Every structure is written in structure tokens, then in C-alpha cells.
PDB file of C-alpha atoms in Angstrom:
ATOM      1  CA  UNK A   8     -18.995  10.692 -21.476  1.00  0.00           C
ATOM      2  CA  UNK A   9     -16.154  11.553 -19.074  1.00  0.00           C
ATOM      3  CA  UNK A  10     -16.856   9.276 -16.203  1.00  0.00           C
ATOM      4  CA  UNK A  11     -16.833   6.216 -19.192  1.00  0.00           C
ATOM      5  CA  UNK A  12     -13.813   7.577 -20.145  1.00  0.00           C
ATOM      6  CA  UNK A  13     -12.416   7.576 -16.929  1.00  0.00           C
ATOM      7  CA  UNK A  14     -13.759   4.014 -16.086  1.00  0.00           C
ATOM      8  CA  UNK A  15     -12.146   2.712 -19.231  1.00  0.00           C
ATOM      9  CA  UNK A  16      -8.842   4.225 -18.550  1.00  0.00           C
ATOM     10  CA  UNK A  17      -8.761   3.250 -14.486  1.00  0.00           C
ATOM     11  CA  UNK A  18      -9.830  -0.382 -16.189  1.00  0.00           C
ATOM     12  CA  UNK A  19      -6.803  -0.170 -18.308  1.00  0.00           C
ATOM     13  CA  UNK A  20      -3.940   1.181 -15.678  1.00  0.00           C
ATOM     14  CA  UNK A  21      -5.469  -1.805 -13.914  1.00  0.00           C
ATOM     15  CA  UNK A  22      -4.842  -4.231 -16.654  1.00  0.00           C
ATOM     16  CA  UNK A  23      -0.977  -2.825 -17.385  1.00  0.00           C
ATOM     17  CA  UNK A  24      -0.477  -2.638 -13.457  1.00  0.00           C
ATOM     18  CA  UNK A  25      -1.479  -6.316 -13.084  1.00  0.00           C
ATOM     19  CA  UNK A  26       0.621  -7.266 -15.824  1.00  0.00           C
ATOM     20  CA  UNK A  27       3.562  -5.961 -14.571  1.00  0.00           C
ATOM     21  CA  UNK A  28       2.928  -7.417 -11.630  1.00  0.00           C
ATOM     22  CA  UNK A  29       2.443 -10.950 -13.205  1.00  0.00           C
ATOM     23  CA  UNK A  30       5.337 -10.426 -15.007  1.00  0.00           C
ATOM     24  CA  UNK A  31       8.416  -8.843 -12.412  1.00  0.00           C
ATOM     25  CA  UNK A  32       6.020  -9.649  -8.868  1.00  0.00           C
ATOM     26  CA  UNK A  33       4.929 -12.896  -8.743  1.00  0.00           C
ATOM     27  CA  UNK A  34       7.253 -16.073  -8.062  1.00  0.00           C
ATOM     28  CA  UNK A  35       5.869 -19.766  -7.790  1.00  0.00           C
ATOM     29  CA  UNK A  36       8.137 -22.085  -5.687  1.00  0.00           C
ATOM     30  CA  UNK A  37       8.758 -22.573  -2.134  1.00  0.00           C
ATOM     31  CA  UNK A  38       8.931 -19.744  -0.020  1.00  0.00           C
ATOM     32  CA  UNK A  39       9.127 -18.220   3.468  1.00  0.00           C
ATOM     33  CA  UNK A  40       7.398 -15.306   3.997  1.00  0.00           C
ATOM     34  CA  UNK A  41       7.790 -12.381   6.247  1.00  0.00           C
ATOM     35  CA  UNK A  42       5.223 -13.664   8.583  1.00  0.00           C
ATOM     36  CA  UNK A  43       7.042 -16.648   8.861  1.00  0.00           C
ATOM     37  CA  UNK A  44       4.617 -18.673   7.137  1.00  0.00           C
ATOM     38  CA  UNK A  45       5.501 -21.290   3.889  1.00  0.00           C
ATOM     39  CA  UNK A  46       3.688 -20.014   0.997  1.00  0.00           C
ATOM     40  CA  UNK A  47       3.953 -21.360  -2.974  1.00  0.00           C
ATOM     41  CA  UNK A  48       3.443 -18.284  -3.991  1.00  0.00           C
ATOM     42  CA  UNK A  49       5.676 -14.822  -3.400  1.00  0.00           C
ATOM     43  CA  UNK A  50       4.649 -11.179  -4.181  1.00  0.00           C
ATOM     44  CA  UNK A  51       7.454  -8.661  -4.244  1.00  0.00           C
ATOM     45  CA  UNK A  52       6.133  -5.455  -6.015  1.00  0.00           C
ATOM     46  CA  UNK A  53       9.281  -3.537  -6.002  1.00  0.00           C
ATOM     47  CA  UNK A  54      10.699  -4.567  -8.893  1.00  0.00           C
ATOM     48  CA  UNK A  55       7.378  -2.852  -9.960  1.00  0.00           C
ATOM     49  CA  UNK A  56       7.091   0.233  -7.819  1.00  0.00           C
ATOM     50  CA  UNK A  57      10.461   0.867  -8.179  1.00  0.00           C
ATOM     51  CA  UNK A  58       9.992   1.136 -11.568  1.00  0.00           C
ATOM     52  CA  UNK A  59       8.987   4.243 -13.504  1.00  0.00           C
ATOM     53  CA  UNK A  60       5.748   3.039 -15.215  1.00  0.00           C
ATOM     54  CA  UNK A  61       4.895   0.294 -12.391  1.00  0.00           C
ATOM     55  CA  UNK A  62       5.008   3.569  -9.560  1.00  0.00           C
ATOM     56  CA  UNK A  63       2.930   6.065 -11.686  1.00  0.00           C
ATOM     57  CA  UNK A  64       0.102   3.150 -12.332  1.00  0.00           C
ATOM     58  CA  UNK A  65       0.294   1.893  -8.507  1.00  0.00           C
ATOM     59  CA  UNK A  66      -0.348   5.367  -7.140  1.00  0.00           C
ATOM     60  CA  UNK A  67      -2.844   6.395  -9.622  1.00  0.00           C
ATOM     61  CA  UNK A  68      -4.941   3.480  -8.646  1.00  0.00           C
ATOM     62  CA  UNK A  69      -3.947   3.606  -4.887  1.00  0.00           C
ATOM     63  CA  UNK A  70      -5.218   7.327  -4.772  1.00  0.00           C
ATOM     64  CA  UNK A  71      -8.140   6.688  -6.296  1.00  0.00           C
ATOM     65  CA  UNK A  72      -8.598   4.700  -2.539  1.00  0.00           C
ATOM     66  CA  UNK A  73      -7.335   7.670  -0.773  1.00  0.00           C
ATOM     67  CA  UNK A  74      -9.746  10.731   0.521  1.00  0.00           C
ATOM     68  CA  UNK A  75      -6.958  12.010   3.688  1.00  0.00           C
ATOM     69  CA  UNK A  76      -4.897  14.656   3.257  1.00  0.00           C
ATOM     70  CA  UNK A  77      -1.789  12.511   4.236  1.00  0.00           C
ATOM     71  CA  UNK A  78      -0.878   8.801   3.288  1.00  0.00           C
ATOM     72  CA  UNK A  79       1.731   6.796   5.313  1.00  0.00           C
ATOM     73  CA  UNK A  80       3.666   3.283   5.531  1.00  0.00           C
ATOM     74  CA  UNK A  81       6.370   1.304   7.136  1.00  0.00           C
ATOM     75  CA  UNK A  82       9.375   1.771   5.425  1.00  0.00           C
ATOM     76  CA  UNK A  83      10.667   0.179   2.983  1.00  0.00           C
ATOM     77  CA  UNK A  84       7.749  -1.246   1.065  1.00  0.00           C
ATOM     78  CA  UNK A  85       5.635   1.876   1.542  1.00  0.00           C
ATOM     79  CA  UNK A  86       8.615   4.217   0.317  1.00  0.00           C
ATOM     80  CA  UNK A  87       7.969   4.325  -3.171  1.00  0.00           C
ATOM     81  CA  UNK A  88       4.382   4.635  -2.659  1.00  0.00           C
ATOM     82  CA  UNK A  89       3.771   7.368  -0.330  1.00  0.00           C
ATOM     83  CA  UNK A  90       6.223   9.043  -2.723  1.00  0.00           C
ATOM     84  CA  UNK A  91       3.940   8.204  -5.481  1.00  0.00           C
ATOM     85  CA  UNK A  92       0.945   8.866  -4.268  1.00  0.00           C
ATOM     86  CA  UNK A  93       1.993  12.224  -2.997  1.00  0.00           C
ATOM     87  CA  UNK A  94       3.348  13.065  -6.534  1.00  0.00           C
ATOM     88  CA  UNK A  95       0.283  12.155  -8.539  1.00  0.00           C
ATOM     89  CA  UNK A  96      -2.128  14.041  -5.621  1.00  0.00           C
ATOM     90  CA  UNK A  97      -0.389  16.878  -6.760  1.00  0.00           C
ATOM     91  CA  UNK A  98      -0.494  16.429 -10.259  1.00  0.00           C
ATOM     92  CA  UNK A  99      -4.373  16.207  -9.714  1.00  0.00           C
ATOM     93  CA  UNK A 100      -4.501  19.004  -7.518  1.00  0.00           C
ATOM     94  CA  UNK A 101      -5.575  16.877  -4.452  1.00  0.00           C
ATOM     95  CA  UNK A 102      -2.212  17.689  -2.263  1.00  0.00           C
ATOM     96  CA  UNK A 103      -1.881  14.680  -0.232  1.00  0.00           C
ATOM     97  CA  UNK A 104       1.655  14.671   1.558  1.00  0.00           C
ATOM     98  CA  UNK A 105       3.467  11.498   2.640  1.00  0.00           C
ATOM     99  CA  UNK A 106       5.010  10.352   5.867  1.00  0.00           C
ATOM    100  CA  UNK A 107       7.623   7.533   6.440  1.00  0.00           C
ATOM    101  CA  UNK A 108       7.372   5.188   9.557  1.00  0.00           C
ATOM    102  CA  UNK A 109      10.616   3.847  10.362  1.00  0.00           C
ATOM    103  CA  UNK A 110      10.867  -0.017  11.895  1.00  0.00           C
ATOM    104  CA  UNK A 111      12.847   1.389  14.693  1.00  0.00           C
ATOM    105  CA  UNK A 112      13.211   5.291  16.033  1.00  0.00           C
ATOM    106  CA  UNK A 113      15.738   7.169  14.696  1.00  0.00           C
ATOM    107  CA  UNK A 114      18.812   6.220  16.708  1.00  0.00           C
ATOM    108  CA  UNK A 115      20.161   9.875  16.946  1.00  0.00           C
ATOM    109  CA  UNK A 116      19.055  13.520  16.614  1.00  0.00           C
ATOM    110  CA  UNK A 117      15.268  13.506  17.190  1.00  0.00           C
ATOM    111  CA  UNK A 118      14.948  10.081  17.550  1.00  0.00           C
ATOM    112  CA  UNK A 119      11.390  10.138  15.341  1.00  0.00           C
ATOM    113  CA  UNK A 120       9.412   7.209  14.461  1.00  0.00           C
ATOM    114  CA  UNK A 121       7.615   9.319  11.957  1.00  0.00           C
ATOM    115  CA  UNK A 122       9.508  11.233   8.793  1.00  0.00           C
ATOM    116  CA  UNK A 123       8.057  13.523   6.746  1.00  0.00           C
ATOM    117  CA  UNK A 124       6.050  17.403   6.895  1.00  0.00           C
ATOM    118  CA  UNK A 125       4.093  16.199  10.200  1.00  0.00           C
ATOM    119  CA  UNK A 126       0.817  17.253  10.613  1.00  0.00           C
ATOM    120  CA  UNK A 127      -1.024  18.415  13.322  1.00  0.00           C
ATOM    121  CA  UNK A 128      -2.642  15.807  15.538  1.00  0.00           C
ATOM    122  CA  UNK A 129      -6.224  14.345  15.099  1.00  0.00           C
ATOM    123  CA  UNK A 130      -5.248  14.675  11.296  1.00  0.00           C
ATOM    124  CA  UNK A 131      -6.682  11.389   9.058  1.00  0.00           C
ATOM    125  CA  UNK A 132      -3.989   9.302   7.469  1.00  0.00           C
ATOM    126  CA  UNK A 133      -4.478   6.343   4.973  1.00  0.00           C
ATOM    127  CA  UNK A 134      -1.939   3.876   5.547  1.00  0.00           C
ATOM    128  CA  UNK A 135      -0.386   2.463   2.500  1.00  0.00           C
ATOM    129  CA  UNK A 136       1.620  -1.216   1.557  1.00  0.00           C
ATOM    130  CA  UNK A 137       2.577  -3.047  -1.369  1.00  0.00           C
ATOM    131  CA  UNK A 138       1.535  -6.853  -0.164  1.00  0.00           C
ATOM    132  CA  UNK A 139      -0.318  -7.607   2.855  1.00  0.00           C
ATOM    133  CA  UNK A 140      -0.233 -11.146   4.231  1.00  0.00           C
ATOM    134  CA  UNK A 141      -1.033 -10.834   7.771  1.00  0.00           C
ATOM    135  CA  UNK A 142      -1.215  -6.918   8.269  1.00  0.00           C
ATOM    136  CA  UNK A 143       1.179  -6.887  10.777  1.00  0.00           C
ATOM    137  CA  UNK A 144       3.242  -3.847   8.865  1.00  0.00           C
ATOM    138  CA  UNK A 145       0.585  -1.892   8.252  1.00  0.00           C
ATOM    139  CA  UNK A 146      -0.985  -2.249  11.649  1.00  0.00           C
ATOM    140  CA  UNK A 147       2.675  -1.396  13.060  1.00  0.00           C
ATOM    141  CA  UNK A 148       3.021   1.571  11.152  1.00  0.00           C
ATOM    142  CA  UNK A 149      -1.143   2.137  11.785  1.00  0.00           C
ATOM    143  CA  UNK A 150      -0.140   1.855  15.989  1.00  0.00           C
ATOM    144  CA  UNK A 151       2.931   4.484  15.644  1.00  0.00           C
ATOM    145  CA  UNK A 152       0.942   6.987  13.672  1.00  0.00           C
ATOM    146  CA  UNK A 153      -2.168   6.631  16.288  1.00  0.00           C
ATOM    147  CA  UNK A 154       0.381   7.041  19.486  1.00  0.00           C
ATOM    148  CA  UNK A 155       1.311  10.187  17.367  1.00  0.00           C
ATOM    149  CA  UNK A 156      -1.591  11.443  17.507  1.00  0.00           C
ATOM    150  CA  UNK A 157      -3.301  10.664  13.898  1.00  0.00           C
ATOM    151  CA  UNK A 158      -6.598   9.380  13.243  1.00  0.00           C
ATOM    152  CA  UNK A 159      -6.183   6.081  10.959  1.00  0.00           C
ATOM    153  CA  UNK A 160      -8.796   4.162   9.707  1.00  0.00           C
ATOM    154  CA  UNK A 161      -7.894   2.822   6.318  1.00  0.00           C
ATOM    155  CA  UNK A 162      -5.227   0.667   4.779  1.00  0.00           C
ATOM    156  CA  UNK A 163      -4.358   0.613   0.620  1.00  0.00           C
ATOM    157  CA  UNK A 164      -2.427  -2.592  -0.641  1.00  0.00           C
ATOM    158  CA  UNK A 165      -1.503  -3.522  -3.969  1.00  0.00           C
ATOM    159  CA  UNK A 166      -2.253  -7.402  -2.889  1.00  0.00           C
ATOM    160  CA  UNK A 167      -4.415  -8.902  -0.624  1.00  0.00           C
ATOM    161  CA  UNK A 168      -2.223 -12.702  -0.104  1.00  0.00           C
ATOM    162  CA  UNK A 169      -5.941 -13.577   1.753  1.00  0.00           C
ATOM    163  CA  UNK A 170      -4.296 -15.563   3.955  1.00  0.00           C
ATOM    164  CA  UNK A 171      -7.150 -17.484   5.572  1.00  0.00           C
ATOM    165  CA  UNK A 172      -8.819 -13.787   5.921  1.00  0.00           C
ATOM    166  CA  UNK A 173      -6.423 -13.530   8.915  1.00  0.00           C
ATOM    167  CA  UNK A 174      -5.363  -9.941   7.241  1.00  0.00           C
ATOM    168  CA  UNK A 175      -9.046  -8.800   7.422  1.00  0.00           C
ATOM    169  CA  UNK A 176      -9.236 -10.062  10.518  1.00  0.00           C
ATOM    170  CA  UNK A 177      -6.407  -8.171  12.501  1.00  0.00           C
ATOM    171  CA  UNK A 178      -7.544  -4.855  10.656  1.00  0.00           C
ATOM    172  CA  UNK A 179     -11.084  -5.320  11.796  1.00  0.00           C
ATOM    173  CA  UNK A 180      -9.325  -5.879  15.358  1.00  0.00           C
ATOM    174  CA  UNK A 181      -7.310  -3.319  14.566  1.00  0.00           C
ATOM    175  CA  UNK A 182     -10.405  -0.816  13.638  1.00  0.00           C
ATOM    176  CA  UNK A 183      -9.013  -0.482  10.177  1.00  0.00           C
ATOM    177  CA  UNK A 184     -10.942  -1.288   6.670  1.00  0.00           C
ATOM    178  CA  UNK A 185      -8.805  -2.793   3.991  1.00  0.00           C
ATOM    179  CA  UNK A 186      -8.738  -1.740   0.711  1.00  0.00           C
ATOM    180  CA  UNK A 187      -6.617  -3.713  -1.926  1.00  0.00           C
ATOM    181  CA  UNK A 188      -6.167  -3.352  -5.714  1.00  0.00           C
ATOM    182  CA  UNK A 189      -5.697  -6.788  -6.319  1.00  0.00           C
ATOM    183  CA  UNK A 190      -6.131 -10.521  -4.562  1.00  0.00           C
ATOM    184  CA  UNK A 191      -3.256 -12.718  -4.658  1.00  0.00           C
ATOM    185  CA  UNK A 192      -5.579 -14.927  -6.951  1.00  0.00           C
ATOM    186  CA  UNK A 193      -5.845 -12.203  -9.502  1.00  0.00           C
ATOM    187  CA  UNK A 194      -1.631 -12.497  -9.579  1.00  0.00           C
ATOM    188  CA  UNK A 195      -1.476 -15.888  -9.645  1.00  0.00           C
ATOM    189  CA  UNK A 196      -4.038 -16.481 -12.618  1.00  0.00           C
ATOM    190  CA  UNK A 197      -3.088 -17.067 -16.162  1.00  0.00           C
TER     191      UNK A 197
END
């Protein structure tokens, strides 16, 4: 009775997560994209992750991906949910702690690519981002983690664009599986 219970509720976070998403995400017009590429369609989850219900569903469902004792991601998209995750391990006595990768190393101080209570090297690390188009984020924040020493072999979006697979392709490059919540067509349908 308790793993139907917990299917129905991880069905319904799903549901009110992709909602949201439909809702305060998703944008049809003409648009550039980070890659540089023209898309119709634009995913920006942070009106969602940066909101109190949108967070708590995304890392529910993201940790349900997660079996490291650490998750990471490139800052800024990852912020929120590295936060999240952490928070909601915790809640469900799993303890996973988060790291920040920065874009650039800090200019001062230590000069650290890599925020956060660092673990000890060879330790596994799930990489985590709100929309992946190309992977080029998470494989940047996948390359910094590896030259520090982590083992990475997994990556957690919220949306897979599927851009002409060229996302799974650079993780399977990359050695990296991709795991995403939703598709870009799941956003986009009515």
C-alpha cells in the first residue's frame, strides 16, 4: 500500500511541478538561447525554483534521481536547487550536501572554483540544472568538479530542450548519463 501511495503522490508533485512550469517557465516567441541557437520556445524555471512551492516540488522529484552523497551545479541556475535538494535530503534523512561551481574562480581570497563543505576526493557527485539545451553548463561544472578530484557520472535537469539529441550526445562524450524530469515537449503541450 505504501509504495502506491508513494507512486500516486510522486505522480502528483509531477503534475503541480509541470504546471507551474507551463504556467511561469515556458515562453513561445522568438528567442536566442544561451547556446546561441534561435529557438520558438524558452524555458526559464526560476520564476519556479525560486519560488517556495516550485523549489520544494523540483527537489523532491530531482532527489528521487539522486543516490551521491553530494549534488552540484554551475551557478546561477543550479543555486536554488542544490539548496533544495540538500534541504529535502535532510528532511528525509538522506544528508546530501550541496556545492556551488562558480563560472569563473573566485577573484580573491582562495580563489575556489568550488563553494560549499568540500568533500574529500574520489567522492560521487550528481550534477544538477534547471534546463539543458546543449549540456555545455553542466558538463562545465561536471569538468571543474572532476579536476577537483570528484567522481561524476550523472546529470539531473528539470528539462531536456532535446535539441537534436545533441545534449545526450555531449554527456555520453562526456561519460555522463542524463536524467531529466521533463522533455521540452511535455512543457510545450496543452
Amino acid at each position: 500500500m505504501t509504495d502506491k501511495m508513494d507512486a500516486n503522490r510522486l505522480d502528483a508533485q509531477r503534475k503541480e511541478l509541470l504546471s507551474l512550469l507551463k504556467t511561469y517557465a515556458y515562453k513561445k516567441g522568438e528567442y536566442t538561447l544561451s547556446s546561441g541557437k534561435k529557438s520558438e520556445h524558452y524555458v526559464n524555471c526560476k520564476p519556479v525554483t525560486l519560488s517556495a512551492r516550485g523549489i520544494t516540488l523540483a527537489s523532491l522529484l530531482m532527489l528521487k534521481e539522486v543516490d551521491t552523497p553530494y549534488v552540484a551545479g554551475l551557478t546561477l541556475g543550479a543555486d536554488p536547487l542544490v539548496s533544495g535538494v540538500a534541504l529535502v535530503s535532510a528532511l528525509d534523512s538522506r544528508m546530501i550536501n550541496a556545492l556551488i561551481v562558480r563560472k569563473e574562480a573566485k577573484g580573491h581570497g582562495t580563489q575556489a572554483w568550488i563553494e560549499g563543505l568540500l568533500p574529500p576526493e574520489k567522492t560521487k557527485v550528481t550534477v544538477l540544472e534547471d534546463v539543458i539545451t546543449t549540456g555545455g553548463s553542466a558538463i562545465k561544472a561536471v569538468e571543474k568538479l572532476r579536476d577537483a578530484g570528484y567522481e561524476v557520472d550523472t546529470v539531473v535537469s528539470i528539462v531536456d530542450r532535446q535539441e537534436d539529441n545533441e545534449a545526450n550526445e555531449a554527456m555520453k562524450v562526456s561519460g555522463l548519463q542524463l536524467k531529466s524530469i521533463f522533455s521540452l515537449e511535455e512543457v510545450t503541450s496543452i
